[in-house]
Amino acid sequence: MSVSMMSTFVKPMHPEGRKFVAIAAAITLVLFWIWHPLGWIGTGITIWVYYFFRDPERVTPLRPGLMVSPADGVISLLEPAVPPAELGLGDQPMTRISVFMSVFNCHVNRIPHEGTVTTVAYRPGKFLNASLDKASEDNERNGLTVQIADGREYGVVQIAGLVARRILCWTDEGTRKGRGERFGLIRFGSRLDIYLPEGVEPMVEIGQTMIAGETVLADLGAVKEA
């Protein structure tokens, strides 16, 4: 498969962004009518809105057992934490990897590892800075529990941020999803938490840059010794 110069710089846009680009473009036309310099500012904002809702294709690793990042961004937290009760993953700490997404990251979310979605649970909440630890407990969130073929389960939680005001999830309970497959989107800055199955070691570090559907988080086949 060849890659053209155009496809390198111009990425497809997720349908969720069409109305926002249309609104920004309409405002831009009005700004041009008022004063040309304002119109050029509006043009820049319209381009940014399009860029925010970009939905590029990703090349997901094929090796069995690998978990990939569900989001673009930076690892902001890596620590044991009790998963949200609504996920049904128990009350014991699991390794939590938090990926913080700024307003400049692609915000389409992808499944870390293939499996069956057994739980989809939305919980309203606050809109604190998503980089804060307490955002996992206090902020609006939507969580998925995914059961893999060997019966183990992991959790992935979409968390709203300071300027995020809408979590979208187009995945239902009972649906089987492939690794790297799209499952949702969060508008305008947010975070995703991943809860690894017991005994699975993370293969990332705090501060590392993630690419959704491509960057490897962990290897489910490499279970640490007791």
mmCIF file of C-alpha atoms in Angstrom:
data_model
loop_
_atom_site.group_PDB
_atom_site.id
_atom_site.type_symbol
_atom_site.label_atom_id
_atom_site.label_comp_id
_atom_site.label_asym_id
_atom_site.label_seq_id
_atom_site.Cartn_x
_atom_site.Cartn_y
_atom_site.Cartn_z
ATOM 1 C CA MET A 1 0.000 0.000 0.000
ATOM 2 C CA SER A 2 1.482 3.323 -1.036
ATOM 3 C CA VAL A 3 1.267 6.473 1.058
ATOM 4 C CA SER A 4 0.649 9.736 -0.801
ATOM 5 C CA MET A 5 1.992 13.112 0.273
ATOM 6 C CA MET A 6 -1.585 14.370 0.638
ATOM 7 C CA SER A 7 -2.608 11.563 3.022
ATOM 8 C CA THR A 8 0.466 12.277 5.134
ATOM 9 C CA PHE A 9 -0.735 15.772 6.013
ATOM 10 C CA VAL A 10 -4.515 15.665 5.459
ATOM 11 C CA LYS A 11 -6.261 13.196 7.743
ATOM 12 C CA PRO A 12 -9.908 12.109 7.494
ATOM 13 C CA MET A 13 -12.307 13.727 9.948
ATOM 14 C CA HIS A 14 -14.638 11.818 12.246
ATOM 15 C CA PRO A 15 -18.333 12.514 11.435
ATOM 16 C CA GLU A 16 -18.803 13.874 14.972
ATOM 17 C CA GLY A 17 -16.746 16.914 13.974
ATOM 18 C CA ARG A 18 -18.749 17.972 10.913
ATOM 19 C CA LYS A 19 -21.219 20.190 12.744
ATOM 20 C CA PHE A 20 -18.456 21.891 14.727
ATOM 21 C CA VAL A 21 -16.453 22.633 11.580
ATOM 22 C CA ALA A 22 -19.622 23.944 9.922
ATOM 23 C CA ILE A 23 -20.313 26.243 12.885
ATOM 24 C CA ALA A 24 -16.720 27.509 12.938
ATOM 25 C CA ALA A 25 -16.804 28.109 9.168
ATOM 26 C CA ALA A 26 -20.073 30.041 9.412
ATOM 27 C CA ILE A 27 -18.662 32.243 12.187
ATOM 28 C CA THR A 28 -15.532 32.782 10.084
ATOM 29 C CA LEU A 29 -17.615 34.091 7.162
ATOM 30 C CA VAL A 30 -19.276 36.588 9.497
ATOM 31 C CA LEU A 31 -15.880 37.663 10.858
ATOM 32 C CA PHE A 32 -14.592 38.234 7.311
ATOM 33 C CA TRP A 33 -17.635 40.423 6.674
ATOM 34 C CA ILE A 34 -16.920 42.422 9.838
ATOM 35 C CA TRP A 35 -13.136 42.762 9.424
ATOM 36 C CA HIS A 36 -10.720 40.698 7.336
ATOM 37 C CA PRO A 37 -8.082 40.158 10.073
ATOM 38 C CA LEU A 38 -10.805 38.662 12.296
ATOM 39 C CA GLY A 39 -11.779 36.381 9.437
ATOM 40 C CA TRP A 40 -8.260 34.989 9.208
ATOM 41 C CA ILE A 41 -8.332 34.280 12.941
ATOM 42 C CA GLY A 42 -11.598 32.440 12.394
ATOM 43 C CA THR A 43 -9.985 30.482 9.576
ATOM 44 C CA GLY A 44 -7.254 29.316 11.926
ATOM 45 C CA ILE A 45 -9.831 28.242 14.506
ATOM 46 C CA THR A 46 -11.805 26.343 11.846
ATOM 47 C CA ILE A 47 -8.682 24.486 10.764
ATOM 48 C CA TRP A 48 -7.949 23.631 14.410
ATOM 49 C CA VAL A 49 -11.473 22.254 14.900
ATOM 50 C CA TYR A 50 -11.029 20.056 11.832
ATOM 51 C CA TYR A 51 -7.647 18.954 13.157
ATOM 52 C CA PHE A 52 -9.118 18.128 16.572
ATOM 53 C CA PHE A 53 -11.661 15.739 15.054
ATOM 54 C CA ARG A 54 -9.163 13.999 12.774
ATOM 55 C CA ASP A 55 -9.532 10.244 12.637
ATOM 56 C CA PRO A 56 -6.417 8.771 10.995
ATOM 57 C CA GLU A 57 -5.971 5.117 10.184
ATOM 58 C CA ARG A 58 -3.616 3.315 12.537
ATOM 59 C CA VAL A 59 -1.412 0.239 12.064
ATOM 60 C CA THR A 60 -2.139 -2.061 15.020
ATOM 61 C CA PRO A 61 0.476 -4.656 16.054
ATOM 62 C CA LEU A 62 -0.501 -8.190 15.053
ATOM 63 C CA ARG A 63 1.330 -10.225 17.680
ATOM 64 C CA PRO A 64 -1.140 -12.036 19.973
ATOM 65 C CA GLY A 65 -1.410 -10.812 23.544
ATOM 66 C CA LEU A 66 -0.272 -7.235 23.046
ATOM 67 C CA MET A 67 -2.359 -4.418 24.544
ATOM 68 C CA VAL A 68 -2.213 -1.084 22.744
ATOM 69 C CA SER A 69 -2.943 2.425 23.911
ATOM 70 C CA PRO A 70 -6.622 3.419 23.669
ATOM 71 C CA ALA A 71 -5.741 7.082 23.190
ATOM 72 C CA ASP A 72 -3.215 9.544 21.829
ATOM 73 C CA GLY A 73 -1.470 11.507 24.550
ATOM 74 C CA VAL A 74 1.061 11.201 27.345
ATOM 75 C CA ILE A 75 1.255 8.751 30.254
ATOM 76 C CA SER A 76 0.401 10.916 33.279
ATOM 77 C CA LEU A 77 -0.115 8.257 35.971
ATOM 78 C CA LEU A 78 1.150 4.704 36.436
ATOM 79 C CA GLU A 79 0.232 3.137 39.757
ATOM 80 C CA PRO A 80 -1.929 0.565 41.580
ATOM 81 C CA ALA A 81 -5.519 1.768 41.993
ATOM 82 C CA VAL A 82 -8.905 0.262 42.774
ATOM 83 C CA PRO A 83 -11.004 0.340 39.579
ATOM 84 C CA PRO A 84 -14.387 2.103 39.575
ATOM 85 C CA ALA A 85 -17.007 -0.075 41.275
ATOM 86 C CA GLU A 86 -19.337 0.039 38.262
ATOM 87 C CA LEU A 87 -16.835 -1.952 36.182
ATOM 88 C CA GLY A 88 -17.320 -5.028 38.358
ATOM 89 C CA LEU A 89 -13.588 -5.718 38.540
ATOM 90 C CA GLY A 90 -13.482 -6.128 42.324
ATOM 91 C CA ASP A 91 -12.128 -3.992 45.126
ATOM 92 C CA GLN A 92 -8.444 -4.934 44.901
ATOM 93 C CA PRO A 93 -5.930 -2.534 43.325
ATOM 94 C CA MET A 94 -5.030 -3.149 39.685
ATOM 95 C CA THR A 95 -2.243 -1.506 37.704
ATOM 96 C CA ARG A 96 -3.702 1.690 36.270
ATOM 97 C CA ILE A 97 -2.204 3.458 33.270
ATOM 98 C CA SER A 98 -3.546 6.960 32.635
ATOM 99 C CA VAL A 99 -3.202 8.585 29.218
ATOM 100 C CA PHE A 100 -3.761 12.341 29.273
ATOM 101 C CA MET A 101 -5.038 13.909 26.043
ATOM 102 C CA SER A 102 -4.479 17.604 25.408
ATOM 103 C CA VAL A 103 -6.671 19.608 23.036
ATOM 104 C CA PHE A 104 -4.072 18.996 20.322
ATOM 105 C CA ASN A 105 -4.281 15.190 20.425
ATOM 106 C CA CYS A 106 -6.534 13.005 18.305
ATOM 107 C CA HIS A 107 -9.483 12.148 20.562
ATOM 108 C CA VAL A 108 -10.836 8.985 18.924
ATOM 109 C CA ASN A 109 -10.550 6.102 21.413
ATOM 110 C CA ARG A 110 -9.612 2.510 20.531
ATOM 111 C CA ILE A 111 -9.904 -0.898 22.184
ATOM 112 C CA PRO A 112 -6.605 -1.981 23.827
ATOM 113 C CA HIS A 113 -7.080 -5.737 23.280
ATOM 114 C CA GLU A 114 -9.674 -7.813 21.481
ATOM 115 C CA GLY A 115 -12.456 -9.259 23.578
ATOM 116 C CA THR A 116 -16.116 -9.044 24.524
ATOM 117 C CA VAL A 117 -17.441 -5.890 26.164
ATOM 118 C CA THR A 118 -19.237 -7.168 29.268
ATOM 119 C CA THR A 119 -19.962 -3.812 30.902
ATOM 120 C CA VAL A 120 -20.592 -0.271 29.675
ATOM 121 C CA ALA A 121 -21.194 2.075 32.602
ATOM 122 C CA TYR A 122 -21.638 5.862 32.488
ATOM 123 C CA ARG A 123 -21.356 8.005 35.622
ATOM 124 C CA PRO A 124 -21.933 11.772 35.751
ATOM 125 C CA GLY A 125 -19.481 13.923 37.687
ATOM 126 C CA LYS A 126 -17.287 17.003 37.804
ATOM 127 C CA PHE A 127 -14.961 18.486 35.186
ATOM 128 C CA LEU A 128 -11.660 18.801 37.026
ATOM 129 C CA ASN A 129 -8.317 18.934 35.235
ATOM 130 C CA ALA A 130 -7.996 15.434 33.765
ATOM 131 C CA SER A 131 -4.295 15.238 34.668
ATOM 132 C CA LEU A 132 -5.149 15.183 38.386
ATOM 133 C CA ASP A 133 -5.307 11.851 40.202
ATOM 134 C CA LYS A 134 -8.693 12.627 41.771
ATOM 135 C CA ALA A 135 -10.218 13.074 38.299
ATOM 136 C CA SER A 136 -10.522 9.271 38.167
ATOM 137 C CA GLU A 137 -12.996 9.393 41.048
ATOM 138 C CA ASP A 138 -14.698 12.780 40.739
ATOM 139 C CA ASN A 139 -15.038 13.499 37.016
ATOM 140 C CA GLU A 140 -17.712 12.451 34.576
ATOM 141 C CA ARG A 141 -16.705 9.094 33.120
ATOM 142 C CA ASN A 142 -17.715 6.154 30.997
ATOM 143 C CA GLY A 143 -16.168 2.763 31.663
ATOM 144 C CA LEU A 144 -15.887 -0.483 29.709
ATOM 145 C CA THR A 145 -15.009 -3.917 31.030
ATOM 146 C CA VAL A 146 -13.588 -6.212 28.367
ATOM 147 C CA GLN A 147 -13.226 -9.970 28.751
ATOM 148 C CA ILE A 148 -10.487 -11.589 26.688
ATOM 149 C CA ALA A 149 -10.528 -15.152 25.353
ATOM 150 C CA ASP A 150 -8.844 -16.730 28.407
ATOM 151 C CA GLY A 151 -11.442 -15.267 30.775
ATOM 152 C CA ARG A 152 -9.345 -12.438 32.198
ATOM 153 C CA GLU A 153 -10.827 -8.959 32.222
ATOM 154 C CA TYR A 154 -9.474 -5.446 31.961
ATOM 155 C CA GLY A 155 -11.053 -2.015 32.216
ATOM 156 C CA VAL A 156 -10.798 1.126 30.124
ATOM 157 C CA VAL A 157 -12.392 4.354 31.356
ATOM 158 C CA GLN A 158 -13.092 7.545 29.409
ATOM 159 C CA ILE A 159 -12.784 10.550 31.743
ATOM 160 C CA ALA A 160 -13.981 14.066 30.964
ATOM 161 C CA GLY A 161 -11.535 16.896 31.576
ATOM 162 C CA LEU A 162 -11.505 20.599 32.358
ATOM 163 C CA VAL A 163 -12.899 21.650 28.983
ATOM 164 C CA ALA A 164 -14.354 18.309 27.852
ATOM 165 C CA ARG A 165 -18.131 18.351 27.989
ATOM 166 C CA ARG A 166 -19.161 15.247 26.102
ATOM 167 C CA ILE A 167 -18.103 11.621 26.310
ATOM 168 C CA LEU A 168 -19.211 9.512 23.371
ATOM 169 C CA CYS A 169 -19.249 5.718 23.371
ATOM 170 C CA TRP A 170 -20.771 3.780 20.474
ATOM 171 C CA THR A 171 -20.131 0.318 21.921
ATOM 172 C CA ASP A 172 -22.781 -1.854 23.580
ATOM 173 C CA GLU A 173 -22.537 -4.628 26.139
ATOM 174 C CA GLY A 174 -22.113 -8.029 24.528
ATOM 175 C CA THR A 175 -20.250 -6.605 21.530
ATOM 176 C CA ARG A 176 -16.994 -8.241 20.487
ATOM 177 C CA LYS A 177 -14.337 -5.677 19.580
ATOM 178 C CA GLY A 178 -11.005 -6.112 17.854
ATOM 179 C CA ARG A 179 -7.719 -4.705 19.106
ATOM 180 C CA GLY A 180 -7.332 -1.128 17.905
ATOM 181 C CA GLU A 181 -10.989 -0.868 16.882
ATOM 182 C CA ARG A 182 -12.673 2.473 17.550
ATOM 183 C CA PHE A 183 -15.137 2.529 20.436
ATOM 184 C CA GLY A 184 -15.629 6.164 21.412
ATOM 185 C CA LEU A 185 -14.500 9.775 21.491
ATOM 186 C CA ILE A 186 -14.223 12.589 24.029
ATOM 187 C CA ARG A 187 -14.625 16.195 22.971
ATOM 188 C CA PHE A 188 -11.963 18.792 23.817
ATOM 189 C CA GLY A 189 -9.348 17.489 26.260
ATOM 190 C CA SER A 190 -9.638 14.486 28.559
ATOM 191 C CA ARG A 191 -8.052 11.247 29.767
ATOM 192 C CA LEU A 192 -8.326 7.478 29.563
ATOM 193 C CA ASP A 193 -7.501 5.029 32.354
ATOM 194 C CA ILE A 194 -6.591 1.418 31.607
ATOM 195 C CA TYR A 195 -6.750 -1.221 34.362
ATOM 196 C CA LEU A 196 -4.500 -4.172 33.520
ATOM 197 C CA PRO A 197 -5.381 -7.768 34.460
ATOM 198 C CA GLU A 198 -3.686 -9.102 37.590
ATOM 199 C CA GLY A 199 -0.029 -9.984 37.116
ATOM 200 C CA VAL A 200 0.435 -8.076 33.862
ATOM 201 C CA GLU A 201 3.335 -5.634 33.869
ATOM 202 C CA PRO A 202 3.127 -2.308 31.995
ATOM 203 C CA MET A 203 5.640 -1.718 29.198
ATOM 204 C CA VAL A 204 5.429 2.087 29.352
ATOM 205 C CA GLU A 205 6.659 4.871 31.623
ATOM 206 C CA ILE A 206 5.292 8.186 32.885
ATOM 207 C CA GLY A 207 5.881 10.918 30.325
ATOM 208 C CA GLN A 208 5.902 8.537 27.354
ATOM 209 C CA THR A 209 3.960 9.620 24.276
ATOM 210 C CA MET A 210 1.168 7.284 23.177
ATOM 211 C CA ILE A 211 -0.393 6.670 19.766
ATOM 212 C CA ALA A 212 -3.860 5.113 19.936
ATOM 213 C CA GLY A 213 -4.055 1.674 18.389
ATOM 214 C CA GLU A 214 -0.286 1.459 17.861
ATOM 215 C CA THR A 215 1.805 2.003 21.013
ATOM 216 C CA VAL A 216 2.104 -1.188 23.087
ATOM 217 C CA LEU A 217 1.037 -0.828 26.738
ATOM 218 C CA ALA A 218 1.546 -4.388 27.962
ATOM 219 C CA ASP A 219 1.906 -8.019 26.939
ATOM 220 C CA LEU A 220 -0.844 -10.226 28.361
ATOM 221 C CA GLY A 221 1.283 -13.271 27.704
ATOM 222 C CA ALA A 222 4.133 -12.020 29.896
ATOM 223 C CA VAL A 223 2.733 -12.522 33.406
ATOM 224 C CA LYS A 224 5.111 -11.645 36.238
ATOM 225 C CA GLU A 225 6.135 -14.359 38.648
ATOM 226 C CA ALA A 226 4.580 -14.346 42.125
#
